[in-house]
Amino acid sequence: MTLTTTLAKTADRTSTATGTPFPRRAAAAAAAAAAIAVVMIAGGGAAMAATPAAGHAAAGHAAAPRTAAGGVAVNCVAYPHTCGYPDATNTGVPASVHLLSVPGQVSSGPGWAYEPGGWVEVYGNGADLSGLYIPYNLDVSASDVTITDDEIVTTGTGDFGISLRSTANVTVSHTSVYSPDNTGPNRLQYGIKDIYADSTGTVLNADNIWNTSTAIAISEGTVENSYIHNFGYSPGDHDDGIASDAGTTQGLSITHNTILNSLDETDAIQLSQDFGPQMNVTISRNLLAGGSYTLYAGDSGTATPTNIVITGNRFSTIYHPQSGTFGPAAYVATGPGDTWSGNIWDNTAKPVSP
């Protein structure tokens, strides 16, 4: 049985407690867009006009996108959406969605409730949460849950924006997860985390995550079309865009995301073998930059990684001449089924060697 929360669309997004408007990342991006960039989309052959994404750390510090020889777009990092990549203009809560605050305007619905201890618990299988402004941790302990067009705002060491606890088939789509501040312990430590690393069938799509130490910690499922940026740092942090600490037979697909880490610490994507061998991972068509190495590609530890496919990604030099402080990739897997192909530099479209 599907449990659905139906929320009225309302223009009143003012806090009942403070009388001040809630932050709107998507709306801010639209309001701040001022310049027009015309680029040739890679392989498309047609020009496209678009406005730059506000809040994108690279905007204003990189050359505008242009077309290299062969019709391949380069310098996409300046305004990712002009090359078809995710940024603030096409991820997170759409500007047209009006949110209800929890618990001020709504405190519960079928399968979920605000807990007085200061979090929102999703306990009912099939729960559907849409159009909510939640300034707390959203903890999911049910399956077949859909989280769409929500804004999750919380902060601090040891805190989670969205926590998944032994779930199956949870979808988080067009949702913004962030801390209001990325300074020291005020950053959010985890944007979305699979707490016990035993969830299955997770789909994260078109989400906008910023001011976190680790944006997404997951070892299975699909992460796609999302924008991870403006990392926060507190002493001792390992800043990761998407982090997996072991592979699974289910597989992990990291596809068509923009992950920009301006810090020297640690990566855009990390595949480690802390709790088991890496296996069945596809990293494809992402726009990546920053960290110590931009990509830690799975071959760390004593286990042999298998079926690690890294293909069609762009590595940007917006922060460092080698994408990461020390290079684009480390520990690139070379075991059975492991593939490195079609990965290019964003500013030249030339091949990136592992």
Short mmCIF file of C-alpha atoms in Angstrom, two decimals:
data_model
loop_
_atom_site.label_atom_id
_atom_site.label_comp_id
_atom_site.label_asym_id
_atom_site.label_seq_id
_atom_site.Cartn_x
_atom_site.Cartn_y
_atom_site.Cartn_z
CA MET A 1 0.00 0.00 0.00
CA THR A 2 1.35 3.41 -0.92
CA LEU A 3 1.22 6.17 1.64
CA THR A 4 1.07 9.63 0.09
CA THR A 5 1.32 13.06 1.66
CA THR A 6 -0.53 15.62 -0.46
CA LEU A 7 0.64 19.14 0.25
CA ALA A 8 -1.02 22.26 -1.09
CA LYS A 9 1.20 24.51 -3.16
CA THR A 10 1.39 27.76 -1.28
CA ALA A 11 3.12 31.06 -1.94
CA ASP A 12 3.61 31.60 1.79
CA ARG A 13 7.16 30.46 2.44
CA THR A 14 7.68 32.72 5.41
CA SER A 15 8.73 31.27 8.73
CA THR A 16 5.91 31.34 11.24
CA ALA A 17 8.52 31.74 13.96
CA THR A 18 10.69 34.50 12.54
CA GLY A 19 8.70 36.08 9.73
CA THR A 20 11.71 35.78 7.43
CA PRO A 21 11.80 34.03 4.05
CA PHE A 22 13.38 30.60 3.80
CA PRO A 23 16.43 30.31 1.51
CA ARG A 24 15.75 29.29 -2.09
CA ARG A 25 18.80 28.04 -3.92
CA ALA A 26 17.07 27.63 -7.26
CA ALA A 27 15.38 31.00 -7.08
CA ALA A 28 18.64 32.69 -6.13
CA ALA A 29 20.34 31.11 -9.11
CA ALA A 30 17.70 32.46 -11.46
CA ALA A 31 17.75 35.94 -9.95
CA ALA A 32 21.53 36.26 -10.06
CA ALA A 33 22.00 35.03 -13.61
CA ALA A 34 23.26 37.98 -15.64
CA ALA A 35 25.52 36.90 -18.48
CA ILE A 36 24.68 34.97 -21.61
CA ALA A 37 26.95 32.15 -22.72
CA VAL A 38 26.56 30.63 -26.18
CA VAL A 39 28.29 27.31 -26.70
CA MET A 40 28.26 24.40 -29.06
CA ILE A 41 26.97 21.34 -27.25
CA ALA A 42 29.30 18.39 -27.68
CA GLY A 43 28.17 16.25 -30.54
CA GLY A 44 24.98 18.25 -31.02
CA GLY A 45 26.09 20.74 -33.63
CA ALA A 46 23.64 23.44 -32.45
CA ALA A 47 24.28 26.61 -30.52
CA MET A 48 22.51 27.09 -27.19
CA ALA A 49 22.06 30.28 -25.17
CA ALA A 50 21.82 30.08 -21.40
CA THR A 51 22.48 32.03 -18.23
CA PRO A 52 25.23 31.14 -15.75
CA ALA A 53 24.51 29.40 -12.49
CA ALA A 54 24.70 31.57 -9.40
CA GLY A 55 26.47 30.02 -6.45
CA HIS A 56 28.72 27.96 -8.70
CA ALA A 57 32.20 28.35 -7.29
CA ALA A 58 33.91 28.33 -10.66
CA ALA A 59 31.72 30.91 -12.39
CA GLY A 60 33.59 34.12 -13.00
CA HIS A 61 36.96 32.39 -12.56
CA ALA A 62 37.03 30.29 -15.72
CA ALA A 63 36.91 31.08 -19.40
CA ALA A 64 33.46 30.81 -20.92
CA PRO A 65 32.62 27.48 -22.56
CA ARG A 66 33.63 27.22 -26.19
CA THR A 67 33.96 24.61 -28.91
CA ALA A 68 37.23 22.85 -29.57
CA ALA A 69 38.32 21.30 -32.83
CA GLY A 70 36.03 18.42 -33.68
CA GLY A 71 32.95 20.09 -32.23
CA VAL A 72 33.59 19.05 -28.62
CA ALA A 73 32.65 21.62 -25.98
CA VAL A 74 35.43 22.68 -23.62
CA ASN A 75 35.58 24.81 -20.44
CA CYS A 76 32.19 23.42 -19.42
CA VAL A 77 33.12 24.01 -15.78
CA ALA A 78 32.43 27.74 -16.19
CA TYR A 79 28.68 27.19 -16.58
CA PRO A 80 28.01 23.45 -16.53
CA HIS A 81 24.38 23.58 -17.70
CA THR A 82 25.42 25.13 -21.02
CA CYS A 83 27.16 21.83 -21.80
CA GLY A 84 24.29 19.79 -20.44
CA TYR A 85 25.81 19.13 -17.01
CA PRO A 86 24.09 19.67 -13.65
CA ASP A 87 24.48 22.93 -11.73
CA ALA A 88 22.27 25.23 -9.63
CA THR A 89 19.97 25.93 -12.58
CA ASN A 90 18.76 22.35 -13.05
CA THR A 91 19.09 20.57 -9.70
CA GLY A 92 17.50 20.82 -6.29
CA VAL A 93 14.05 22.22 -5.60
CA PRO A 94 12.59 23.91 -8.69
CA ALA A 95 11.87 27.61 -8.26
CA SER A 96 8.20 26.97 -9.05
CA VAL A 97 7.72 24.77 -5.99
CA HIS A 98 6.45 26.45 -2.81
CA LEU A 99 7.42 24.66 0.37
CA LEU A 100 5.62 24.04 3.65
CA SER A 101 7.81 24.32 6.75
CA VAL A 102 8.14 21.45 9.23
CA PRO A 103 6.86 21.55 11.91
CA GLY A 104 5.48 25.10 11.73
CA GLN A 105 3.05 24.50 8.85
CA VAL A 106 2.84 20.72 8.77
CA SER A 107 4.24 18.28 11.33
CA SER A 108 3.24 14.83 10.03
CA GLY A 109 1.75 12.88 7.16
CA PRO A 110 1.12 9.28 6.15
CA GLY A 111 4.25 7.36 7.13
CA TRP A 112 6.25 10.27 8.57
CA ALA A 113 6.29 12.62 11.55
CA TYR A 114 8.32 15.38 13.15
CA GLU A 115 9.88 14.09 16.37
CA PRO A 116 10.13 16.53 19.32
CA GLY A 117 13.76 15.52 19.76
CA GLY A 118 14.53 17.48 16.61
CA TRP A 119 14.34 15.29 13.51
CA VAL A 120 11.81 13.99 11.00
CA GLU A 121 11.28 10.22 10.99
CA VAL A 122 10.02 8.34 7.93
CA TYR A 123 8.68 5.06 9.29
CA GLY A 124 6.00 3.95 6.81
CA ASN A 125 6.73 1.91 3.72
CA GLY A 126 5.61 3.79 0.62
CA ALA A 127 5.69 7.22 2.25
CA ASP A 128 5.84 10.15 -0.16
CA LEU A 129 7.32 13.44 1.09
CA SER A 130 7.06 16.34 -1.33
CA GLY A 131 7.24 20.12 -1.06
CA LEU A 132 8.64 20.29 2.48
CA TYR A 133 11.15 22.63 4.10
CA ILE A 134 12.80 20.53 6.83
CA PRO A 135 15.41 22.30 8.99
CA TYR A 136 16.36 18.99 10.64
CA ASN A 137 17.76 15.57 9.87
CA LEU A 138 15.40 13.49 7.71
CA ASP A 139 15.81 9.92 8.96
CA VAL A 140 14.42 7.14 6.75
CA SER A 141 13.83 3.70 8.29
CA ALA A 142 11.21 2.52 5.76
CA SER A 143 11.29 1.30 2.19
CA ASP A 144 9.72 2.35 -1.12
CA VAL A 145 9.96 5.96 0.06
CA THR A 146 9.93 8.92 -2.32
CA ILE A 147 11.49 12.25 -1.32
CA THR A 148 10.91 14.88 -4.01
CA ASP A 149 11.18 18.69 -4.19
CA ASP A 150 12.23 19.00 -0.56
CA GLU A 151 14.75 21.29 1.14
CA ILE A 152 16.76 19.70 3.96
CA VAL A 153 18.78 22.14 6.04
CA THR A 154 20.84 21.13 9.05
CA THR A 155 24.37 21.54 10.35
CA GLY A 156 27.10 20.17 12.57
CA THR A 157 29.61 17.41 13.21
CA GLY A 158 28.10 13.94 13.20
CA ASP A 159 24.88 15.19 11.62
CA PHE A 160 23.14 13.93 8.50
CA GLY A 161 20.91 15.73 6.05
CA ILE A 162 19.20 12.49 4.98
CA SER A 163 20.04 9.22 6.74
CA LEU A 164 19.05 5.84 5.31
CA ARG A 165 18.72 2.96 7.76
CA SER A 166 18.40 -0.50 6.16
CA THR A 167 16.10 0.80 3.42
CA ALA A 168 15.05 -0.56 0.05
CA ASN A 169 14.05 1.43 -3.03
CA VAL A 170 14.32 4.95 -1.62
CA THR A 171 14.33 7.74 -4.20
CA VAL A 172 15.58 11.26 -3.42
CA SER A 173 14.92 13.55 -6.37
CA HIS A 174 15.20 17.30 -7.05
CA THR A 175 15.99 17.87 -3.40
CA SER A 176 18.37 20.43 -1.86
CA VAL A 177 20.52 19.31 1.08
CA TYR A 178 22.85 21.79 2.76
CA SER A 179 24.06 23.67 5.80
CA PRO A 180 23.61 27.45 6.01
CA ASP A 181 27.34 27.71 6.78
CA ASN A 182 30.41 25.78 5.66
CA THR A 183 32.77 27.19 8.30
CA GLY A 184 34.44 24.66 10.59
CA PRO A 185 32.00 22.59 12.69
CA ASN A 186 29.08 24.55 11.25
CA ARG A 187 29.36 22.63 8.00
CA LEU A 188 27.10 19.59 7.61
CA GLN A 189 29.18 16.45 7.98
CA TYR A 190 27.06 14.20 5.74
CA GLY A 191 24.54 15.28 3.13
CA ILE A 192 23.07 11.82 2.40
CA LYS A 193 24.41 8.70 4.12
CA ASP A 194 23.55 5.00 4.09
CA ILE A 195 24.16 4.52 7.81
CA TYR A 196 24.67 0.75 7.92
CA ALA A 197 25.78 0.36 4.28
CA ASP A 198 23.02 -2.20 3.75
CA SER A 199 20.38 -0.25 1.83
CA THR A 200 19.34 -1.48 -1.62
CA GLY A 201 17.86 0.10 -4.72
CA THR A 202 18.67 3.70 -3.75
CA VAL A 203 18.21 6.37 -6.43
CA LEU A 204 19.55 9.91 -5.96
CA ASN A 205 18.59 12.11 -8.91
CA ALA A 206 19.04 15.83 -9.68
CA ASP A 207 19.87 16.76 -6.11
CA ASN A 208 21.81 19.89 -5.10
CA ILE A 209 24.16 19.35 -2.14
CA TRP A 210 26.54 21.92 -0.67
CA ASN A 211 28.33 23.08 2.51
CA THR A 212 29.01 19.47 3.50
CA SER A 213 32.15 17.55 4.40
CA THR A 214 30.91 14.38 2.68
CA ALA A 215 28.04 14.99 0.30
CA ILE A 216 27.00 11.37 -0.33
CA ALA A 217 28.19 8.18 1.39
CA ILE A 218 26.75 5.17 -0.42
CA SER A 219 28.00 1.91 -1.92
CA GLU A 220 25.04 0.81 -4.06
CA GLY A 221 22.31 2.23 -6.23
CA THR A 222 22.35 5.19 -8.61
CA VAL A 223 23.61 8.75 -8.16
CA GLU A 224 22.82 10.79 -11.25
CA ASN A 225 22.26 14.31 -12.60
CA SER A 226 23.28 15.91 -9.28
CA TYR A 227 25.36 18.95 -8.31
CA ILE A 228 27.85 18.72 -5.41
CA HIS A 229 29.87 21.83 -4.62
CA ASN A 230 31.07 24.42 -2.07
CA PHE A 231 32.49 21.91 0.38
CA GLY A 232 32.88 22.72 4.06
CA TYR A 233 35.83 21.74 6.21
CA SER A 234 36.41 21.17 9.90
CA PRO A 235 39.80 19.92 11.19
CA GLY A 236 40.02 16.17 10.73
CA ASP A 237 37.55 16.00 7.85
CA HIS A 238 38.07 13.91 4.74
CA ASP A 239 36.06 15.90 2.23
CA ASP A 240 34.41 13.56 -0.25
CA GLY A 241 31.91 14.26 -2.98
CA ILE A 242 30.62 10.71 -3.36
CA ALA A 243 32.26 8.08 -1.16
CA SER A 244 31.97 4.31 -1.27
CA ASP A 245 33.94 2.21 1.23
CA ALA A 246 33.22 -1.19 -0.36
CA GLY A 247 31.60 -2.60 -3.45
CA THR A 248 28.42 -4.68 -3.63
CA THR A 249 27.00 -7.28 -5.96
CA GLN A 250 24.13 -4.84 -6.62
CA GLY A 251 26.47 -2.29 -8.16
CA LEU A 252 26.87 1.46 -7.92
CA SER A 253 26.29 3.86 -10.83
CA ILE A 254 27.69 7.41 -10.56
CA THR A 255 26.48 8.99 -13.77
CA HIS A 256 26.26 12.53 -15.16
CA ASN A 257 26.99 14.56 -12.04
CA THR A 258 28.93 17.78 -11.50
CA ILE A 259 31.23 17.48 -8.47
CA LEU A 260 33.50 20.45 -7.75
CA ASN A 261 35.70 20.38 -4.65
CA SER A 262 37.80 23.53 -4.34
CA LEU A 263 39.62 22.13 -1.28
CA ASP A 264 42.89 20.19 -1.30
CA GLU A 265 41.14 17.61 0.90
CA THR A 266 40.17 14.93 -0.39
CA ASP A 267 38.30 14.12 -3.63
CA ALA A 268 35.28 14.42 -5.90
CA ILE A 269 34.71 10.65 -5.92
CA GLN A 270 36.33 8.04 -3.69
CA LEU A 271 36.14 4.28 -4.03
CA SER A 272 37.97 2.78 -1.06
CA GLN A 273 38.25 -0.78 0.22
CA ASP A 274 37.92 -0.08 3.93
CA PHE A 275 35.28 -2.77 4.46
CA GLY A 276 35.64 -5.01 1.43
CA PRO A 277 36.66 -5.14 -2.22
CA GLN A 278 35.30 -2.68 -4.75
CA MET A 279 33.20 -4.24 -7.49
CA ASN A 280 30.53 -3.43 -10.05
CA VAL A 281 30.94 0.36 -10.13
CA THR A 282 30.31 2.59 -13.15
CA ILE A 283 31.58 6.18 -13.10
CA SER A 284 30.42 7.79 -16.32
CA ARG A 285 29.90 11.23 -17.91
CA ASN A 286 30.69 13.27 -14.80
CA LEU A 287 32.27 16.74 -14.64
CA LEU A 288 34.87 16.62 -11.86
CA ALA A 289 37.44 18.88 -10.21
CA GLY A 290 39.49 19.36 -7.08
CA GLY A 291 40.59 17.46 -4.00
CA SER A 292 43.97 15.85 -3.39
CA TYR A 293 43.24 13.47 -6.24
CA THR A 294 39.97 14.15 -7.99
CA LEU A 295 39.14 10.44 -8.24
CA TYR A 296 40.30 7.62 -5.99
CA ALA A 297 39.49 4.74 -8.29
CA GLY A 298 39.25 1.67 -6.09
CA ASP A 299 42.56 -0.18 -6.14
CA SER A 300 43.63 0.56 -2.58
CA GLY A 301 44.22 -2.19 -0.03
CA THR A 302 44.92 -5.85 -0.68
CA ALA A 303 41.73 -6.88 -2.49
CA THR A 304 41.49 -6.91 -6.28
CA PRO A 305 38.73 -4.60 -7.54
CA THR A 306 36.57 -5.96 -10.37
CA ASN A 307 34.23 -4.44 -12.94
CA ILE A 308 35.19 -0.82 -12.23
CA VAL A 309 34.18 1.08 -15.38
CA ILE A 310 35.38 4.71 -15.60
CA THR A 311 34.38 6.23 -18.91
CA GLY A 312 33.49 9.53 -20.56
CA ASN A 313 34.29 11.79 -17.60
CA ARG A 314 35.63 15.35 -17.76
CA PHE A 315 38.40 16.50 -15.44
CA SER A 316 38.60 20.26 -14.91
CA THR A 317 41.70 22.28 -14.00
CA ILE A 318 39.66 25.09 -12.43
CA TYR A 319 41.36 24.63 -9.03
CA HIS A 320 44.62 22.83 -9.84
CA PRO A 321 46.64 22.30 -13.04
CA GLN A 322 46.17 18.53 -12.66
CA SER A 323 42.51 18.70 -11.57
CA GLY A 324 43.42 17.52 -8.07
CA THR A 325 46.39 18.82 -6.11
CA PHE A 326 48.40 15.73 -7.07
CA GLY A 327 46.58 14.58 -10.17
CA PRO A 328 43.28 13.53 -11.70
CA ALA A 329 43.17 9.96 -10.37
CA ALA A 330 44.88 7.52 -8.01
CA TYR A 331 44.59 3.78 -7.39
CA VAL A 332 43.04 3.16 -10.80
CA ALA A 333 41.78 -0.41 -10.93
CA THR A 334 43.34 -2.77 -13.49
CA GLY A 335 41.72 -6.05 -12.50
CA PRO A 336 39.14 -8.19 -14.29
CA GLY A 337 36.51 -6.09 -16.03
CA ASP A 338 38.14 -2.80 -15.02
CA THR A 339 38.01 -0.12 -17.72
CA TRP A 340 39.39 3.40 -18.16
CA SER A 341 38.26 4.99 -21.45
CA GLY A 342 37.12 8.24 -23.04
CA ASN A 343 38.04 10.46 -20.08
CA ILE A 344 39.11 13.95 -21.14
CA TRP A 345 40.41 17.28 -19.86
CA ASP A 346 37.62 19.84 -19.73
CA ASN A 347 39.79 22.70 -21.03
CA THR A 348 41.27 20.87 -24.04
CA ALA A 349 39.17 17.74 -24.67
CA LYS A 350 42.43 15.78 -24.78
CA PRO A 351 42.59 12.32 -23.16
CA VAL A 352 43.32 11.96 -19.46
CA SER A 353 45.78 9.19 -18.67
CA PRO A 354 45.21 7.35 -15.39
#
